[in-house]
PDB file of C-alpha atoms in Angstrom:
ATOM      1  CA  UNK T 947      44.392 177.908  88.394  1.00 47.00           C
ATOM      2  CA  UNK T 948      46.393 174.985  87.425  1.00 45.00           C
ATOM      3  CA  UNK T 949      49.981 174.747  87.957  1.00 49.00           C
ATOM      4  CA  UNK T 950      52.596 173.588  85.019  1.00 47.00           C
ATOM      5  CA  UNK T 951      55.647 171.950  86.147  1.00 49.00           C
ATOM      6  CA  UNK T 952      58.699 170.797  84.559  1.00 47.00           C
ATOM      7  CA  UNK T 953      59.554 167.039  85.086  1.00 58.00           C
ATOM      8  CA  UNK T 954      60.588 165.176  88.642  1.00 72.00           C
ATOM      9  CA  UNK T 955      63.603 166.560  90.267  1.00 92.00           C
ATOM     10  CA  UNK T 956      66.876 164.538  90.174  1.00 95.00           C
ATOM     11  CA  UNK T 957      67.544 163.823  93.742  1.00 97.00           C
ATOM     12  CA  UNK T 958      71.696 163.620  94.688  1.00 97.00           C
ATOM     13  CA  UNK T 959      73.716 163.094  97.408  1.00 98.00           C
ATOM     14  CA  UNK T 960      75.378 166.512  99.300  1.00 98.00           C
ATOM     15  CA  UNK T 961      76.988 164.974 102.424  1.00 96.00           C
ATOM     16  CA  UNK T 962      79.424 161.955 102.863  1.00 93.00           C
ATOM     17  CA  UNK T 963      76.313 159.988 104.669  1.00 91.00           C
ATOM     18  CA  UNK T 964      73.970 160.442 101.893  1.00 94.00           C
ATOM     19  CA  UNK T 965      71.882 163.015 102.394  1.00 96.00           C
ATOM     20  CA  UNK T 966      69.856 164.329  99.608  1.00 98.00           C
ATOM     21  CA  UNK T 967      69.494 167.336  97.704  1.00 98.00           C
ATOM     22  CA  UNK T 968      66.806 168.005  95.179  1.00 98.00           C
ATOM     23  CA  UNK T 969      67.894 169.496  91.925  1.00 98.00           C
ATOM     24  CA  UNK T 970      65.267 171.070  89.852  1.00 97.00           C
ATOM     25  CA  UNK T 971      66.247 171.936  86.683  1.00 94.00           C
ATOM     26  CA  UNK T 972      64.661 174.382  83.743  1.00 92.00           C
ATOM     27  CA  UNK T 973      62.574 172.814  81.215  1.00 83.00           C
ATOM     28  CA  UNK T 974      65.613 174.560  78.441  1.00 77.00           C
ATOM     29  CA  UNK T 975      68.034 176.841  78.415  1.00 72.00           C
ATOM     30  CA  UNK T 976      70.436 178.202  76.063  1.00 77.00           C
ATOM     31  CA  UNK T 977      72.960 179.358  78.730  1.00 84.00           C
ATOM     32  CA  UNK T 978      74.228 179.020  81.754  1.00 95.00           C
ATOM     33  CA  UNK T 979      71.147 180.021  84.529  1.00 96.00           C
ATOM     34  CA  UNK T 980      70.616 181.988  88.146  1.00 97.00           C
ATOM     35  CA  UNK T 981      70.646 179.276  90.959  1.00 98.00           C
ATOM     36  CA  UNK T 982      68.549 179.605  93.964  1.00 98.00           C
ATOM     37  CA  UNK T 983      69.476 177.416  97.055  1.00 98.00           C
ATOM     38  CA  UNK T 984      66.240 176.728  98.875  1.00 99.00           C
ATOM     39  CA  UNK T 985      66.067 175.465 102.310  1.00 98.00           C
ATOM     40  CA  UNK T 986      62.742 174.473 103.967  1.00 98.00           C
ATOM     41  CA  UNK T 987      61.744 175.164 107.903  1.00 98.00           C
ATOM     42  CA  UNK T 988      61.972 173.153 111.313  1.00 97.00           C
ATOM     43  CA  UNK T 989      60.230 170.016 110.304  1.00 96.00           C
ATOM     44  CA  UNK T 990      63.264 167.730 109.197  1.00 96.00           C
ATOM     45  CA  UNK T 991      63.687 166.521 106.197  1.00 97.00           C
ATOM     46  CA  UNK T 992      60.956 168.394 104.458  1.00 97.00           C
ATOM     47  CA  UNK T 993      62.680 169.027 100.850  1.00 97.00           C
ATOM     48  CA  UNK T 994      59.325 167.503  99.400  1.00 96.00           C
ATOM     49  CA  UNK T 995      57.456 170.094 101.024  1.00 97.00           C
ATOM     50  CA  UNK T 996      59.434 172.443  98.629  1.00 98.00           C
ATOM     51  CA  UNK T 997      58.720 171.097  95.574  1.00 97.00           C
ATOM     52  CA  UNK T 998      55.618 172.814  94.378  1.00 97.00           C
ATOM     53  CA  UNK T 999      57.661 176.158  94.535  1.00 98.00           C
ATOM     54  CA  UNK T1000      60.883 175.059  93.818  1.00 98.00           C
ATOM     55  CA  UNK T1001      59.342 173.729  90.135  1.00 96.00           C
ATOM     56  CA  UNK T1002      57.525 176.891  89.522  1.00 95.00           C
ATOM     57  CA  UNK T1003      60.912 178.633  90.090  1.00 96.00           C
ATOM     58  CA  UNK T1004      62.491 176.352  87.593  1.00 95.00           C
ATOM     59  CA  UNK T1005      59.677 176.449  85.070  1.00 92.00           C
ATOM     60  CA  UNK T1006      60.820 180.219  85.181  1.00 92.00           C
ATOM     61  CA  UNK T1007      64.232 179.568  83.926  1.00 93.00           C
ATOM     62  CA  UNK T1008      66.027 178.721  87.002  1.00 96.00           C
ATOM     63  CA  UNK T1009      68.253 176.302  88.565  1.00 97.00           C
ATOM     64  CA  UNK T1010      66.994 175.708  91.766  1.00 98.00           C
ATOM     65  CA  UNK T1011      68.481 173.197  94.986  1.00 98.00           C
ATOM     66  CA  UNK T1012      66.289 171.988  97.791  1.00 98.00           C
ATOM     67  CA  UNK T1013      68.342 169.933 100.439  1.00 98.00           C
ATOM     68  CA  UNK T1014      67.363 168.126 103.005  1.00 98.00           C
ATOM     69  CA  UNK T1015      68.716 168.979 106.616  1.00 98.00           C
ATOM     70  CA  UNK T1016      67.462 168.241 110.315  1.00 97.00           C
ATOM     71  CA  UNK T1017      66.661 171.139 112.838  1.00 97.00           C
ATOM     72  CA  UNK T1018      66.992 168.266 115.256  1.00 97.00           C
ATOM     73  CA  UNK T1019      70.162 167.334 114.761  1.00 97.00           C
ATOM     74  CA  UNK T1020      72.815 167.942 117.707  1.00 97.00           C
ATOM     75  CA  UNK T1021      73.899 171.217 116.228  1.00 98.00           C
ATOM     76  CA  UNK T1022      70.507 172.369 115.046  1.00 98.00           C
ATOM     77  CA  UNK T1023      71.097 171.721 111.509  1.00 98.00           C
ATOM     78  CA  UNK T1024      74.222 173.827 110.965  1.00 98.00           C
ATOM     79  CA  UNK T1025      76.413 171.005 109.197  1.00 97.00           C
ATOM     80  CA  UNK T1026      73.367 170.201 107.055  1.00 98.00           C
ATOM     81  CA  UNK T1027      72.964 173.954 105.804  1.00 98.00           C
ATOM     82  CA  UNK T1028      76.422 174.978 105.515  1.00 97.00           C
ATOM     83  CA  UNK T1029      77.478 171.506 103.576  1.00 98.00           C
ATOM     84  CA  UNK T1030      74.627 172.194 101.233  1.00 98.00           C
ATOM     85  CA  UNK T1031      75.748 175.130 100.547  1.00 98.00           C
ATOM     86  CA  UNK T1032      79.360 174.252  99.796  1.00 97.00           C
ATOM     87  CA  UNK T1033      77.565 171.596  97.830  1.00 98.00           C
ATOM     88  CA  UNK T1034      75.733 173.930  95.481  1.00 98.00           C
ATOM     89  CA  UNK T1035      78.458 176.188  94.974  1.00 97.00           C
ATOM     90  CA  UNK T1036      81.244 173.848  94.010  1.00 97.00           C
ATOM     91  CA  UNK T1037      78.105 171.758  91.599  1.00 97.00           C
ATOM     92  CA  UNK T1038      76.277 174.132  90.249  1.00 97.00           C
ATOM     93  CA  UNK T1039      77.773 174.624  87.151  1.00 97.00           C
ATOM     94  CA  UNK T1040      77.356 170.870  86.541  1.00 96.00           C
ATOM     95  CA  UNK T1041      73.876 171.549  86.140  1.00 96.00           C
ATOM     96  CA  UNK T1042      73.808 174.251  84.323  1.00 95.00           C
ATOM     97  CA  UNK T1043      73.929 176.817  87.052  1.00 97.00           C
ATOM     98  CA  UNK T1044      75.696 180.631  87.251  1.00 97.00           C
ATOM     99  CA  UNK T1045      77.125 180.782  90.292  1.00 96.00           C
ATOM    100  CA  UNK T1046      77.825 184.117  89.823  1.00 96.00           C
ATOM    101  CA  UNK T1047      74.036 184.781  90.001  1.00 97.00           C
ATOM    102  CA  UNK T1048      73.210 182.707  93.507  1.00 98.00           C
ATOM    103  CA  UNK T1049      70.451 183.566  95.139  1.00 98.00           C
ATOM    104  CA  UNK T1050      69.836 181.950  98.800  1.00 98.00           C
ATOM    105  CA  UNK T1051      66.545 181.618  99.877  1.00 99.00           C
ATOM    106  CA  UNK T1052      64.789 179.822 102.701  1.00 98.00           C
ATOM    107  CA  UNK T1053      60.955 179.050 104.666  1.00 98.00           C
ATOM    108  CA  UNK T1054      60.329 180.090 108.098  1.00 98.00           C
ATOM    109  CA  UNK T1055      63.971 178.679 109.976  1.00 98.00           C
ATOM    110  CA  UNK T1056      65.055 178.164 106.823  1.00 98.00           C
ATOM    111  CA  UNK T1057      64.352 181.463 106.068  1.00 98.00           C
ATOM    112  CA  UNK T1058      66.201 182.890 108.720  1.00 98.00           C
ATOM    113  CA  UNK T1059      69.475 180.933 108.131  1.00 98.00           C
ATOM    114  CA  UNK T1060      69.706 182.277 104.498  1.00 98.00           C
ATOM    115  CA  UNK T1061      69.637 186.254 105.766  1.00 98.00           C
ATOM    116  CA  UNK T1062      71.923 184.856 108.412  1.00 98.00           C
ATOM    117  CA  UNK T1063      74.222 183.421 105.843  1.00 97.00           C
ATOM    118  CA  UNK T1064      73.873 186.259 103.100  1.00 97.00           C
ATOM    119  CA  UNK T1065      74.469 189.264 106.199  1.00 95.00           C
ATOM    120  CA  UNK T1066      76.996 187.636 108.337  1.00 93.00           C
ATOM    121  CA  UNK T1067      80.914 189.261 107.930  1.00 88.00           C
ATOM    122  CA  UNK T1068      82.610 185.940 108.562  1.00 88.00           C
ATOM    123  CA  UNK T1069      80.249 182.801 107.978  1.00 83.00           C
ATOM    124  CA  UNK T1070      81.211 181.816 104.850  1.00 88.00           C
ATOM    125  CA  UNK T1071      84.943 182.699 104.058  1.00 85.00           C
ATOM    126  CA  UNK T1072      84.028 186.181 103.056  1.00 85.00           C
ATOM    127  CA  UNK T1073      81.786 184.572 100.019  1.00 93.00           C
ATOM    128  CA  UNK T1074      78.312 186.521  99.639  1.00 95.00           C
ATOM    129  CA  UNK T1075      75.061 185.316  97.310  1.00 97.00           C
ATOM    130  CA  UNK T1076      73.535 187.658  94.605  1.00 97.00           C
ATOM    131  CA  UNK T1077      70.680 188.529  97.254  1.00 98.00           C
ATOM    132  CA  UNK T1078      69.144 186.843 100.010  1.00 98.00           C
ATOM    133  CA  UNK T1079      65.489 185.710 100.611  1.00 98.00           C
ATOM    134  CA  UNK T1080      63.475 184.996 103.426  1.00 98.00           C
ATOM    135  CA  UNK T1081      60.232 183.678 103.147  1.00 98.00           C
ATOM    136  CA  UNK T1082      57.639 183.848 106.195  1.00 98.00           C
ATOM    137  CA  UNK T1083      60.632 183.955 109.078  1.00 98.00           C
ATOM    138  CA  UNK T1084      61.436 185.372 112.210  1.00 97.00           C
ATOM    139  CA  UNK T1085      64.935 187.459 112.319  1.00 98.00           C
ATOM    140  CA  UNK T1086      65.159 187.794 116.257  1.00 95.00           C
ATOM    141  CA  UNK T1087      66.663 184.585 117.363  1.00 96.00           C
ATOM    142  CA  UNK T1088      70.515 183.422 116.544  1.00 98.00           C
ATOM    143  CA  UNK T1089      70.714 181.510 113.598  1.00 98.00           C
ATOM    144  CA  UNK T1090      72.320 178.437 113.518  1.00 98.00           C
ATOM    145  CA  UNK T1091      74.586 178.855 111.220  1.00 98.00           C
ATOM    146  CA  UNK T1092      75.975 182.224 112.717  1.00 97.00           C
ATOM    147  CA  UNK T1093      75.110 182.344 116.183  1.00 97.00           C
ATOM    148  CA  UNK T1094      74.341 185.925 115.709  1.00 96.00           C
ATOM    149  CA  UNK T1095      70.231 187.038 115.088  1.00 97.00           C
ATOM    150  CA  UNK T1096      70.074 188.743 111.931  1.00 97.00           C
ATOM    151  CA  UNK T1097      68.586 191.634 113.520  1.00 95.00           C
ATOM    152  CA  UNK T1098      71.386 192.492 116.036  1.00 94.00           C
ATOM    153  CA  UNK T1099      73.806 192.165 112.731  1.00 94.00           C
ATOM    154  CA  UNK T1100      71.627 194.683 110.273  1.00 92.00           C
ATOM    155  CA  UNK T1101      71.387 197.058 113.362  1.00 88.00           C
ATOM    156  CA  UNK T1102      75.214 197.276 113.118  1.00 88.00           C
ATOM    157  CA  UNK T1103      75.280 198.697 109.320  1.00 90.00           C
ATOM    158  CA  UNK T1104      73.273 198.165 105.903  1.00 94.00           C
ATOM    159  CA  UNK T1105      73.111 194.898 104.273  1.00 96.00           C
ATOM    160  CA  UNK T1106      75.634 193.701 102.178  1.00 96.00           C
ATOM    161  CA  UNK T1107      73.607 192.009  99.740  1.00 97.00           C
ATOM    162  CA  UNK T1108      69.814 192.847  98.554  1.00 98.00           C
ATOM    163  CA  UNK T1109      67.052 191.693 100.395  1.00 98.00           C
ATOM    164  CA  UNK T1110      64.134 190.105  99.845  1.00 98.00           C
ATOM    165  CA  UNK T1111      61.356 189.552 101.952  1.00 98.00           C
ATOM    166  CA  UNK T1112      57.661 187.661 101.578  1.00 98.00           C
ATOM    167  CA  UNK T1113      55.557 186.623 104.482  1.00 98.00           C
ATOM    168  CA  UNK T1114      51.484 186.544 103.767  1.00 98.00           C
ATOM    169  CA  UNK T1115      49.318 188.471 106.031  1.00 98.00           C
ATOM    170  CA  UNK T1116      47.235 185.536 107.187  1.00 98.00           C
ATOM    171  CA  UNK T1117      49.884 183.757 108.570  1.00 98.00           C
ATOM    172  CA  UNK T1118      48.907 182.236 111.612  1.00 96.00           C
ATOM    173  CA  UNK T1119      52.512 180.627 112.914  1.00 97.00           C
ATOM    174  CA  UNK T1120      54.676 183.362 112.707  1.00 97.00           C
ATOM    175  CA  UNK T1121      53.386 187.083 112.202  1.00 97.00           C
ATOM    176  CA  UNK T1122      54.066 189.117 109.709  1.00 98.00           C
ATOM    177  CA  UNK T1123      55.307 191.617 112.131  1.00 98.00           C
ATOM    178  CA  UNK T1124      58.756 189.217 112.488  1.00 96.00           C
ATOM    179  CA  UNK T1125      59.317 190.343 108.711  1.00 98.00           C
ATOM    180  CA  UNK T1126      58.286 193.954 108.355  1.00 98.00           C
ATOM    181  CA  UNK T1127      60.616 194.732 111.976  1.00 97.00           C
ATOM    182  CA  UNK T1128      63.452 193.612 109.689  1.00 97.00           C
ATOM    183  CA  UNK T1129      62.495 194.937 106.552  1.00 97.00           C
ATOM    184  CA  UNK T1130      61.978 198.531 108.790  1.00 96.00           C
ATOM    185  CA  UNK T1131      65.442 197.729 110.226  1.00 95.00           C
ATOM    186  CA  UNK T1132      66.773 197.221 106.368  1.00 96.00           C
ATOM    187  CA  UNK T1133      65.547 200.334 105.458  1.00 96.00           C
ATOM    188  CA  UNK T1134      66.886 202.580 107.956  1.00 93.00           C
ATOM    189  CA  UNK T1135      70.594 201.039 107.407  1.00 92.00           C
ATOM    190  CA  UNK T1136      69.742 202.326 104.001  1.00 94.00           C
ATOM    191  CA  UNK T1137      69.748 198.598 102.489  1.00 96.00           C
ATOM    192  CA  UNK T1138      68.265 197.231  99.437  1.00 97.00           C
ATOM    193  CA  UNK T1139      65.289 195.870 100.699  1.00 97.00           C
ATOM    194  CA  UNK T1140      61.485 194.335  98.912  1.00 97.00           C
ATOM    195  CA  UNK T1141      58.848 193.268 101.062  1.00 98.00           C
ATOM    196  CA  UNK T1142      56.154 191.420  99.523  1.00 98.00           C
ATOM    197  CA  UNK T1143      52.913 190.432 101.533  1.00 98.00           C
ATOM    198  CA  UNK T1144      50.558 188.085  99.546  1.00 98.00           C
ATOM    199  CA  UNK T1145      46.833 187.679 100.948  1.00 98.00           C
ATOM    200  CA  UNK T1146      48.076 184.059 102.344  1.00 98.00           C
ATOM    201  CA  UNK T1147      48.902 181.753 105.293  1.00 98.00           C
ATOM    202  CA  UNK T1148      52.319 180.751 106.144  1.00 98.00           C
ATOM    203  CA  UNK T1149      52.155 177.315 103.943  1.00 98.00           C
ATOM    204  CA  UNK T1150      50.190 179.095 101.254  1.00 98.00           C
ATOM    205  CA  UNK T1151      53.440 181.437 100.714  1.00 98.00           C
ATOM    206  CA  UNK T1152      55.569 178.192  99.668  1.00 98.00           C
ATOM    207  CA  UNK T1153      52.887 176.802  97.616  1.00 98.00           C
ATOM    208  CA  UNK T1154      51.355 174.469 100.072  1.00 98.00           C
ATOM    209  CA  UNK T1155      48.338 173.732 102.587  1.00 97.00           C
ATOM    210  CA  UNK T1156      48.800 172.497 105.476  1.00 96.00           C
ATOM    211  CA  UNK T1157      46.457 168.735 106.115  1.00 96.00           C
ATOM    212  CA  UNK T1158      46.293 167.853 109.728  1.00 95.00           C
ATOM    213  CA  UNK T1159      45.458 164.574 108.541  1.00 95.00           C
ATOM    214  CA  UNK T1160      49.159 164.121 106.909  1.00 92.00           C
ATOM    215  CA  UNK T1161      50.865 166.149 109.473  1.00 92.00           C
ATOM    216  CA  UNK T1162      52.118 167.702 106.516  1.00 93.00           C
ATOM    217  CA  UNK T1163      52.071 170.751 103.945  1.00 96.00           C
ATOM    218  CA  UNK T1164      50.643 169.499 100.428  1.00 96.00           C
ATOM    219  CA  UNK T1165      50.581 171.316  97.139  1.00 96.00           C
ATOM    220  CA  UNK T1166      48.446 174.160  97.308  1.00 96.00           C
ATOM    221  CA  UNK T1167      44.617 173.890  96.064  1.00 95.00           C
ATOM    222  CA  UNK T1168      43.017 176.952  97.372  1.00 97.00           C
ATOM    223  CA  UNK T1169      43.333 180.109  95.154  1.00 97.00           C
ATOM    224  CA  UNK T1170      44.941 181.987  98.096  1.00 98.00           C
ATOM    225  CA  UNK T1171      47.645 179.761  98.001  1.00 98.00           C
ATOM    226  CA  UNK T1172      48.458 179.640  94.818  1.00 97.00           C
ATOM    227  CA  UNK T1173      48.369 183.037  94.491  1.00 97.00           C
ATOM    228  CA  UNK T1174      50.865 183.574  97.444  1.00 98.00           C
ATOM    229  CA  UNK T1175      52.876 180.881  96.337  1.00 98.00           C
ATOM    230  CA  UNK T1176      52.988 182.627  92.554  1.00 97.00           C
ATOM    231  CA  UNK T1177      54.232 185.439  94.690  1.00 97.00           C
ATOM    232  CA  UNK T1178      57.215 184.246  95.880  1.00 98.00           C
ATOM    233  CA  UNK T1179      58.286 182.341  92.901  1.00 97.00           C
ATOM    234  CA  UNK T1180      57.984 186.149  91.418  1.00 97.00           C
ATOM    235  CA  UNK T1181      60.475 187.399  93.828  1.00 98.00           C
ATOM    236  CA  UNK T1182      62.832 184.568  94.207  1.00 98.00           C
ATOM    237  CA  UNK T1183      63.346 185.166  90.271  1.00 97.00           C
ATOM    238  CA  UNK T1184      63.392 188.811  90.183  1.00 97.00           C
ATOM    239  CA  UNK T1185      66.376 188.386  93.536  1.00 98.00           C
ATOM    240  CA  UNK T1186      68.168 186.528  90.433  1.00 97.00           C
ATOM    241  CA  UNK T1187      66.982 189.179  88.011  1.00 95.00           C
ATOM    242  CA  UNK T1188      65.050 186.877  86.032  1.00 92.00           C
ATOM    243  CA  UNK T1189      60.989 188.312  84.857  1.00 81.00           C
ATOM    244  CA  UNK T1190      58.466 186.059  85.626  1.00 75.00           C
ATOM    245  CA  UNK T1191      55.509 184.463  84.039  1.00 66.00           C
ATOM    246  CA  UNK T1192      53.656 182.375  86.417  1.00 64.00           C
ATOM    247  CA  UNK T1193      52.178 178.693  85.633  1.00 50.00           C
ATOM    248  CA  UNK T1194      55.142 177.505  83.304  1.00 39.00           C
ATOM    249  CA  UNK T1195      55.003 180.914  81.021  1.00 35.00           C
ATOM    250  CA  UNK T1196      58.448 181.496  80.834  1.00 35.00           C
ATOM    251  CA  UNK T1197      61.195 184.242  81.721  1.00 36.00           C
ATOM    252  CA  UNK T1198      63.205 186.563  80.024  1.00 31.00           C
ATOM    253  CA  UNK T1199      66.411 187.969  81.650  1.00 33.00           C
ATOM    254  CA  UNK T1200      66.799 191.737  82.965  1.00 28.00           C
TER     255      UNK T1200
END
């Protein structure tokens, strides 16, 4: 299967020092769009890494932000995630965004910040996204953004925004136990909860394959990759309540 993509993001600036966020934008629109804010995992600096999924998002009818941020930094990235996120908020509508329709998504750490975010009472001023998304993460540890594990928060009453969970069944870095413990956990609080488990690894969910060579996920070739990548661009859309045709088909709104 071959994958369509809209053109090169426009990379911009987020922090004072000149760190860079990607901006993928829809190929057209005739009004203002959801906006998914998309961070990738540990390795730092990894926005390319995003960009096969990111533009399949897009290609669906979405605005969607990929920053880059450092797990290694002295506060584990929490300045970096946070200032991105005041970032999109305040600039989305530049782009043609609805920030009334924000979805925050992330990869493996990444993935656990953005339920940390979206769940936390106090984090963020009181401001909550549209729904959260976590994509092949782990939910025991504190986030760095919160302190607090996302688990030890859910146990203490239902979510306060829908989640949305993917993590593929072959993944060999973290296992897909992590996610179905929380999305168990969700359901007992009685939250709004998906769990979707494409036959994939943990790079194939994000569109990707891992090359030893490059030390580095690539754009997906195999089929199971692309498949579980198609898979998550379907849910980060339908968290923005968006319906999705895969490869560049188009969305309609729901």
């Amino acid at each position: 299967m071959t994958i369509a993509h809209p053109a090169p993001p426009e990379a911009v600036p987020y922090t004072a020092d000149g760190r860079l966020m990607d901006v993928h934008r829809p190929d057209s629109a005739t009004g203002p769009v959801p906006v998914v804010l998309l961070w990738h995992g540990r390795g730092p600096d990894e926005r390319d890494v995003m960009r096969p999924l990111a533009r399949e998002v897009a290609a669906a009818g979405l605005l969607v932000l990929v920053p880059d941020w450092r797990s290694d930094s002295a506060d584990g990235g929490r300045e970096h995630l946070l200032a991105s996120l005041d970032h999109a908020r305040r600039t989305a509508a530049a782009y043609g965004g609805d920030v009334e329709r924000f979805v925050l998504a992330g990869w493996s750490m990444g993935g656990r910040e953005a339920v940390a975010v979206a769940t936390h009472p106090t984090t963020v001023d009181g401001w909550r996204p549209t729904a959260a998304v976590g994509i092949a993460s782990s939910y025991h540890s504190p986030a760095v953004t919160t302190g607090a594990a996302p688990l030890e928060v859910l146990a203490a009453g239902p979510s306060p925004v829908p989640v949305w969970l993917v993590h593929g069944t072959a993944d060999d870095v973290l296992d897909a136990d992590r996610t179905r413990e929380l999305s168990a956990a969700l359901v007992e609080q009685g939250s709004s909860v998906v769990l979707e488990e494409p036959a994939t690894d943990h790079a194939g969910v994000v569109l990707t394959e891992y090359d030893p060579a490059a030390n580095r996920c690539l754009p997906a070739r195999a089929e199971h990759a692309v498949q579980g990548g198609l898979a998550t661009a379907r849910v980060l859309a339908a968290a923005a309540g968006v319906a999705y045709l895969p490869c560049g088909g188009g969305s309609t709104g729901v």
